[in-house]
């Protein structure tokens, strides 16, 4: 028993050393109070989270800072955290932006090119109808010093698209966004977090510098710039869970849980 405990502690320590400089990338969607939507975080909870980050010396960073850190070993501020918003909902502009400004924080929003300023009809999951940020709001978002990067043209499952569609969704969308907002678009966000090697090849061909996924779908041991792990922040997020999620301990638990699952799958194979 003692030896087993010692082994677990050793593994935990090795993982701690491995992940102690890990940068948490948080994934938000809507900032709204809709109990039936697990991706809609009430404004009060979001404010509480920003208050925690602010009072505990966390510093929000941009995708560019993260890229320069990975590639050029650029120094990041103490306790860096990257805040990302998927789909570009209007409540990000109306509710999240004032709070981000209040705490002097930055974030990146990933709008869907063909759904800019339109109702969220791409979501066929019985979601409450809302609208996305229009062009003026996107420009204002940039004007406030926050970032915008592409989330494809139509929000498809990229792993189900043929090459022609992938070119449209990944390459053409980058050019269109750059023209629309007159700024470089270097960081793609995969719809639903799904990608495969063909998708990554096209992302690289389009000269994106990095791409964002979800931690469940990516390897954690080695950083893959085209499959960055993000941590979902759901509507029911408890504060103690949030605190854990922005600490380096969270990624250790995630890694251990993944290996446990892989070990169980392997065990079942040989049963
Ligand atoms: Zn999305």
Coordinates of C-alpha atoms and ligand atoms in Angstrom, one line a residue:
X1 CA 0.0 0.0 0.0
X2 CA 2.8 2.4 1.0
X3 CA 4.7 1.6 -2.2
X4 CA 1.6 2.2 -4.3
X5 CA 1.1 5.6 -2.6
X6 CA 4.8 6.4 -3.2
X7 CA 4.5 5.5 -6.9
X8 CA 1.4 7.7 -7.3
X9 CA 3.1 10.6 -5.6
X10 CA 6.2 10.2 -7.8
X11 CA 4.0 10.2 -11.0
X12 CA 2.2 13.3 -9.7
X13 CA 5.5 15.0 -9.0
X14 CA 6.9 14.2 -12.5
X15 CA 3.6 15.5 -14.0
X16 CA 3.9 18.6 -11.9
X17 CA 7.4 19.3 -13.2
X18 CA 6.2 18.6 -16.8
X19 CA 3.2 20.9 -16.6
X20 CA 4.1 23.6 -14.2
X21 CA 4.5 26.1 -17.0
X22 CA 1.4 25.1 -18.8
X23 CA -0.8 28.0 -19.9
X24 CA -4.5 27.4 -19.4
X25 CA -6.7 28.3 -22.4
X26 CA -10.3 28.8 -21.3
X27 CA -13.1 28.2 -23.8
X28 CA -16.3 30.3 -23.3
X29 CA -19.4 30.5 -25.6
X30 CA -22.3 32.7 -24.5
X31 CA -22.4 35.1 -21.5
X32 CA -26.1 34.8 -20.7
X33 CA -28.4 33.2 -18.1
X34 CA -30.0 30.3 -19.9
X35 CA -30.2 27.3 -17.6
X36 CA -31.0 24.9 -20.5
X37 CA -27.8 25.9 -22.3
X38 CA -24.6 24.4 -20.8
X39 CA -22.6 26.8 -22.9
X40 CA -24.2 29.9 -21.6
X41 CA -22.4 31.2 -18.5
X42 CA -24.4 33.8 -16.4
X43 CA -22.8 37.2 -16.4
X44 CA -22.5 37.2 -12.6
X45 CA -20.4 33.9 -12.7
X46 CA -18.2 35.3 -15.4
X47 CA -17.6 38.5 -13.3
X48 CA -16.8 36.3 -10.3
X49 CA -14.2 34.4 -12.4
X50 CA -12.6 37.6 -13.7
X51 CA -12.5 39.0 -10.1
X52 CA -10.7 35.8 -9.0
X53 CA -8.2 36.0 -11.9
X54 CA -7.6 39.7 -11.1
X55 CA -7.2 39.3 -7.4
X56 CA -4.9 36.3 -7.7
X57 CA -2.4 37.9 -10.0
X58 CA -3.4 36.1 -13.2
X59 CA -2.7 37.9 -16.5
X60 CA -4.6 37.4 -19.6
X61 CA -2.6 37.0 -22.8
X62 CA -3.2 37.1 -26.6
X63 CA -2.8 34.2 -29.0
X64 CA 0.2 36.1 -30.5
X65 CA 1.9 36.2 -27.1
X66 CA 1.3 32.5 -26.7
X67 CA 2.8 31.8 -30.1
X68 CA 5.8 33.9 -29.4
X69 CA 6.3 32.1 -26.2
X70 CA 6.2 28.7 -27.9
X71 CA 8.3 29.7 -30.9
X72 CA 10.7 32.5 -29.7
X73 CA 10.6 31.6 -26.0
X74 CA 9.2 35.1 -25.3
X75 CA 8.6 35.7 -21.6
X76 CA 4.9 35.6 -20.5
X77 CA 3.5 37.6 -17.6
X78 CA 3.1 35.8 -14.2
X79 CA 0.2 33.3 -14.2
X80 CA -0.8 33.7 -17.8
X81 CA -4.2 32.6 -19.0
X82 CA -5.8 32.9 -22.4
X83 CA -9.6 33.6 -22.6
X84 CA -11.3 32.5 -25.8
X85 CA -15.0 33.0 -26.9
X86 CA -16.4 30.7 -29.6
X87 CA -18.9 31.7 -32.3
X88 CA -18.9 35.5 -31.7
X89 CA -22.3 35.9 -29.9
X90 CA -23.6 39.4 -29.4
X91 CA -23.7 38.9 -25.6
X92 CA -19.9 38.6 -25.7
X93 CA -19.9 42.2 -26.8
X94 CA -22.7 43.5 -24.6
X95 CA -21.9 41.5 -21.4
X96 CA -18.3 40.2 -21.5
X97 CA -16.5 43.2 -23.1
X98 CA -17.4 45.7 -20.3
X99 CA -16.3 43.3 -17.7
X100 CA -13.0 42.5 -19.5
X101 CA -12.4 46.3 -19.8
X102 CA -13.2 46.7 -16.1
X103 CA -10.5 44.2 -15.2
X104 CA -8.1 45.5 -17.9
X105 CA -8.1 42.0 -19.5
X106 CA -7.8 40.8 -23.1
X107 CA -9.5 37.9 -24.9
X108 CA -10.0 36.5 -28.4
X109 CA -13.3 35.9 -30.0
X110 CA -13.8 33.4 -32.9
X111 CA -16.7 34.5 -35.1
X112 CA -18.1 32.4 -38.0
X113 CA -17.7 34.3 -41.2
X114 CA -21.1 33.6 -42.9
X115 CA -22.9 34.1 -39.6
X116 CA -21.6 37.6 -38.6
X117 CA -24.5 39.7 -37.4
X118 CA -27.1 36.9 -37.9
X119 CA -29.3 34.7 -35.7
X120 CA -27.6 31.5 -34.5
X121 CA -29.3 29.2 -37.0
X122 CA -26.3 27.1 -37.5
X123 CA -27.0 25.6 -34.1
X124 CA -29.6 22.9 -34.8
X125 CA -29.6 21.7 -31.2
X126 CA -32.7 23.5 -29.9
X127 CA -30.6 26.4 -28.6
X128 CA -32.3 29.6 -27.6
X129 CA -32.3 32.1 -30.5
X130 CA -29.8 34.9 -30.2
X131 CA -27.7 36.9 -32.6
X132 CA -24.0 37.2 -33.2
X133 CA -21.8 40.4 -33.2
X134 CA -22.3 42.5 -36.3
X135 CA -19.4 44.1 -38.2
X136 CA -19.5 47.4 -36.3
X137 CA -19.4 45.4 -33.0
X138 CA -16.5 43.3 -34.2
X139 CA -14.6 46.4 -35.2
X140 CA -15.4 48.0 -31.8
X141 CA -14.2 44.8 -30.1
X142 CA -10.8 45.2 -31.9
X143 CA -10.8 48.9 -31.2
X144 CA -10.9 48.0 -27.4
X145 CA -7.7 46.1 -27.9
X146 CA -9.2 42.6 -27.9
X147 CA -8.5 40.0 -30.7
X148 CA -10.6 38.3 -33.3
X149 CA -9.6 35.1 -35.2
X150 CA -11.5 32.8 -37.6
X151 CA -13.9 30.0 -36.7
X152 CA -14.4 28.9 -40.3
X153 CA -17.1 30.1 -42.7
X154 CA -20.1 27.9 -41.8
X155 CA -19.1 26.0 -38.6
X156 CA -19.1 22.5 -40.1
X157 CA -17.6 19.3 -38.7
X158 CA -14.3 19.7 -40.5
X159 CA -13.6 16.0 -40.2
X160 CA -16.6 15.3 -42.5
X161 CA -15.7 17.9 -45.2
X162 CA -14.0 17.0 -48.6
X163 CA -10.9 18.9 -49.7
X164 CA -12.8 21.5 -51.7
X165 CA -15.0 22.4 -48.7
X166 CA -11.9 22.4 -46.4
X167 CA -10.2 24.9 -48.7
X168 CA -13.2 27.2 -48.5
X169 CA -13.7 26.8 -44.7
X170 CA -10.0 27.2 -43.8
X171 CA -8.1 29.0 -46.6
X172 CA -10.7 31.3 -48.1
X173 CA -12.2 32.3 -44.8
X174 CA -8.7 33.5 -43.6
X175 CA -8.5 35.8 -46.6
X176 CA -12.1 37.0 -46.2
X177 CA -11.6 37.8 -42.5
X178 CA -8.3 39.6 -43.2
X179 CA -10.1 41.8 -45.8
X180 CA -13.1 42.4 -43.6
X181 CA -11.2 43.4 -40.5
X182 CA -8.0 44.6 -42.1
X183 CA -5.7 42.6 -39.8
X184 CA -3.8 39.3 -40.0
X185 CA -5.7 36.1 -39.1
X186 CA -3.2 33.6 -37.8
X187 CA -5.1 31.4 -35.4
X188 CA -7.9 29.1 -36.3
X189 CA -10.5 27.7 -34.0
X190 CA -11.9 24.2 -35.0
X191 CA -15.7 24.0 -34.8
X192 CA -16.7 21.5 -32.1
X193 CA -12.9 21.0 -31.5
X194 CA -12.7 18.4 -34.2
X195 CA -9.8 18.0 -36.6
X196 CA -7.7 15.3 -38.3
X197 CA -4.4 15.2 -40.1
X198 CA -6.0 16.4 -43.4
X199 CA -7.5 19.4 -41.7
X200 CA -4.1 20.2 -40.0
X201 CA -2.3 19.9 -43.4
X202 CA -4.7 22.5 -44.9
X203 CA -4.4 24.8 -41.8
X204 CA -0.6 24.7 -42.3
X205 CA -0.9 25.3 -46.1
X206 CA -3.0 28.4 -45.3
X207 CA -0.2 29.7 -43.1
X208 CA -2.1 29.8 -39.8
X209 CA 0.4 29.8 -36.9
X210 CA -1.7 27.8 -34.5
X211 CA -5.1 26.2 -34.2
X212 CA -7.3 25.7 -31.1
X213 CA -9.1 22.5 -30.2
X214 CA -10.5 21.1 -26.9
X215 CA -8.4 19.2 -24.4
X216 CA -10.4 16.0 -24.7
X217 CA -9.4 15.6 -28.4
X218 CA -5.7 16.4 -28.2
X219 CA -2.5 14.9 -26.9
X220 CA -1.3 16.6 -23.7
X221 CA 2.3 15.4 -23.3
X222 CA 3.7 17.3 -26.3
X223 CA 2.3 20.7 -27.4
X224 CA 1.0 20.6 -30.9
X225 CA 0.6 24.1 -32.2
X226 CA -2.3 22.9 -34.5
X227 CA -4.2 21.2 -31.8
X228 CA -4.0 23.4 -28.7
X229 CA -6.0 22.1 -25.7
X230 CA -8.7 24.4 -24.4
X231 CA -10.7 23.9 -21.2
X232 CA -14.5 24.4 -21.5
X233 CA -16.1 26.6 -18.9
X234 CA -19.7 25.4 -18.7
X235 CA -22.7 27.3 -17.4
X236 CA -22.8 25.3 -14.1
X237 CA -19.1 25.9 -13.4
X238 CA -18.5 26.0 -9.7
X239 CA -15.9 28.4 -8.4
X240 CA -13.7 25.7 -6.8
X241 CA -13.7 23.9 -10.2
X242 CA -12.8 27.2 -12.0
X243 CA -9.9 27.8 -9.5
X244 CA -8.7 24.2 -10.3
X245 CA -9.0 24.7 -14.0
X246 CA -6.7 27.7 -14.1
X247 CA -4.1 26.0 -11.9
X248 CA -1.5 23.7 -13.4
X249 CA -2.9 20.9 -11.2
X250 CA -5.9 20.6 -13.4
X251 CA -3.9 19.5 -16.5
X252 CA -2.3 16.8 -14.3
X253 CA -5.7 15.4 -13.4
X254 CA -6.8 15.5 -17.0
X255 CA -3.6 13.7 -18.2
X256 CA -4.0 11.0 -15.5
X257 CA -7.7 10.6 -16.3
X258 CA -6.8 10.2 -20.0
X259 CA -4.2 7.6 -19.3
X260 CA -6.6 5.7 -17.0
X261 CA -9.1 5.5 -19.8
X262 CA -6.4 4.4 -22.3
X263 CA -5.2 1.8 -19.8
X264 CA -8.8 0.5 -19.4
X265 CA -9.3 0.3 -23.1
X266 CA -6.0 -1.6 -23.5
X267 CA -7.0 -4.0 -20.6
X268 CA -10.4 -4.7 -22.3
X269 CA -8.6 -5.5 -25.6
X270 CA -6.7 -8.3 -23.9
X271 CA -9.7 -9.7 -21.9
Ligands
LIG1 ZN1 -18.2 27.0 -32.5

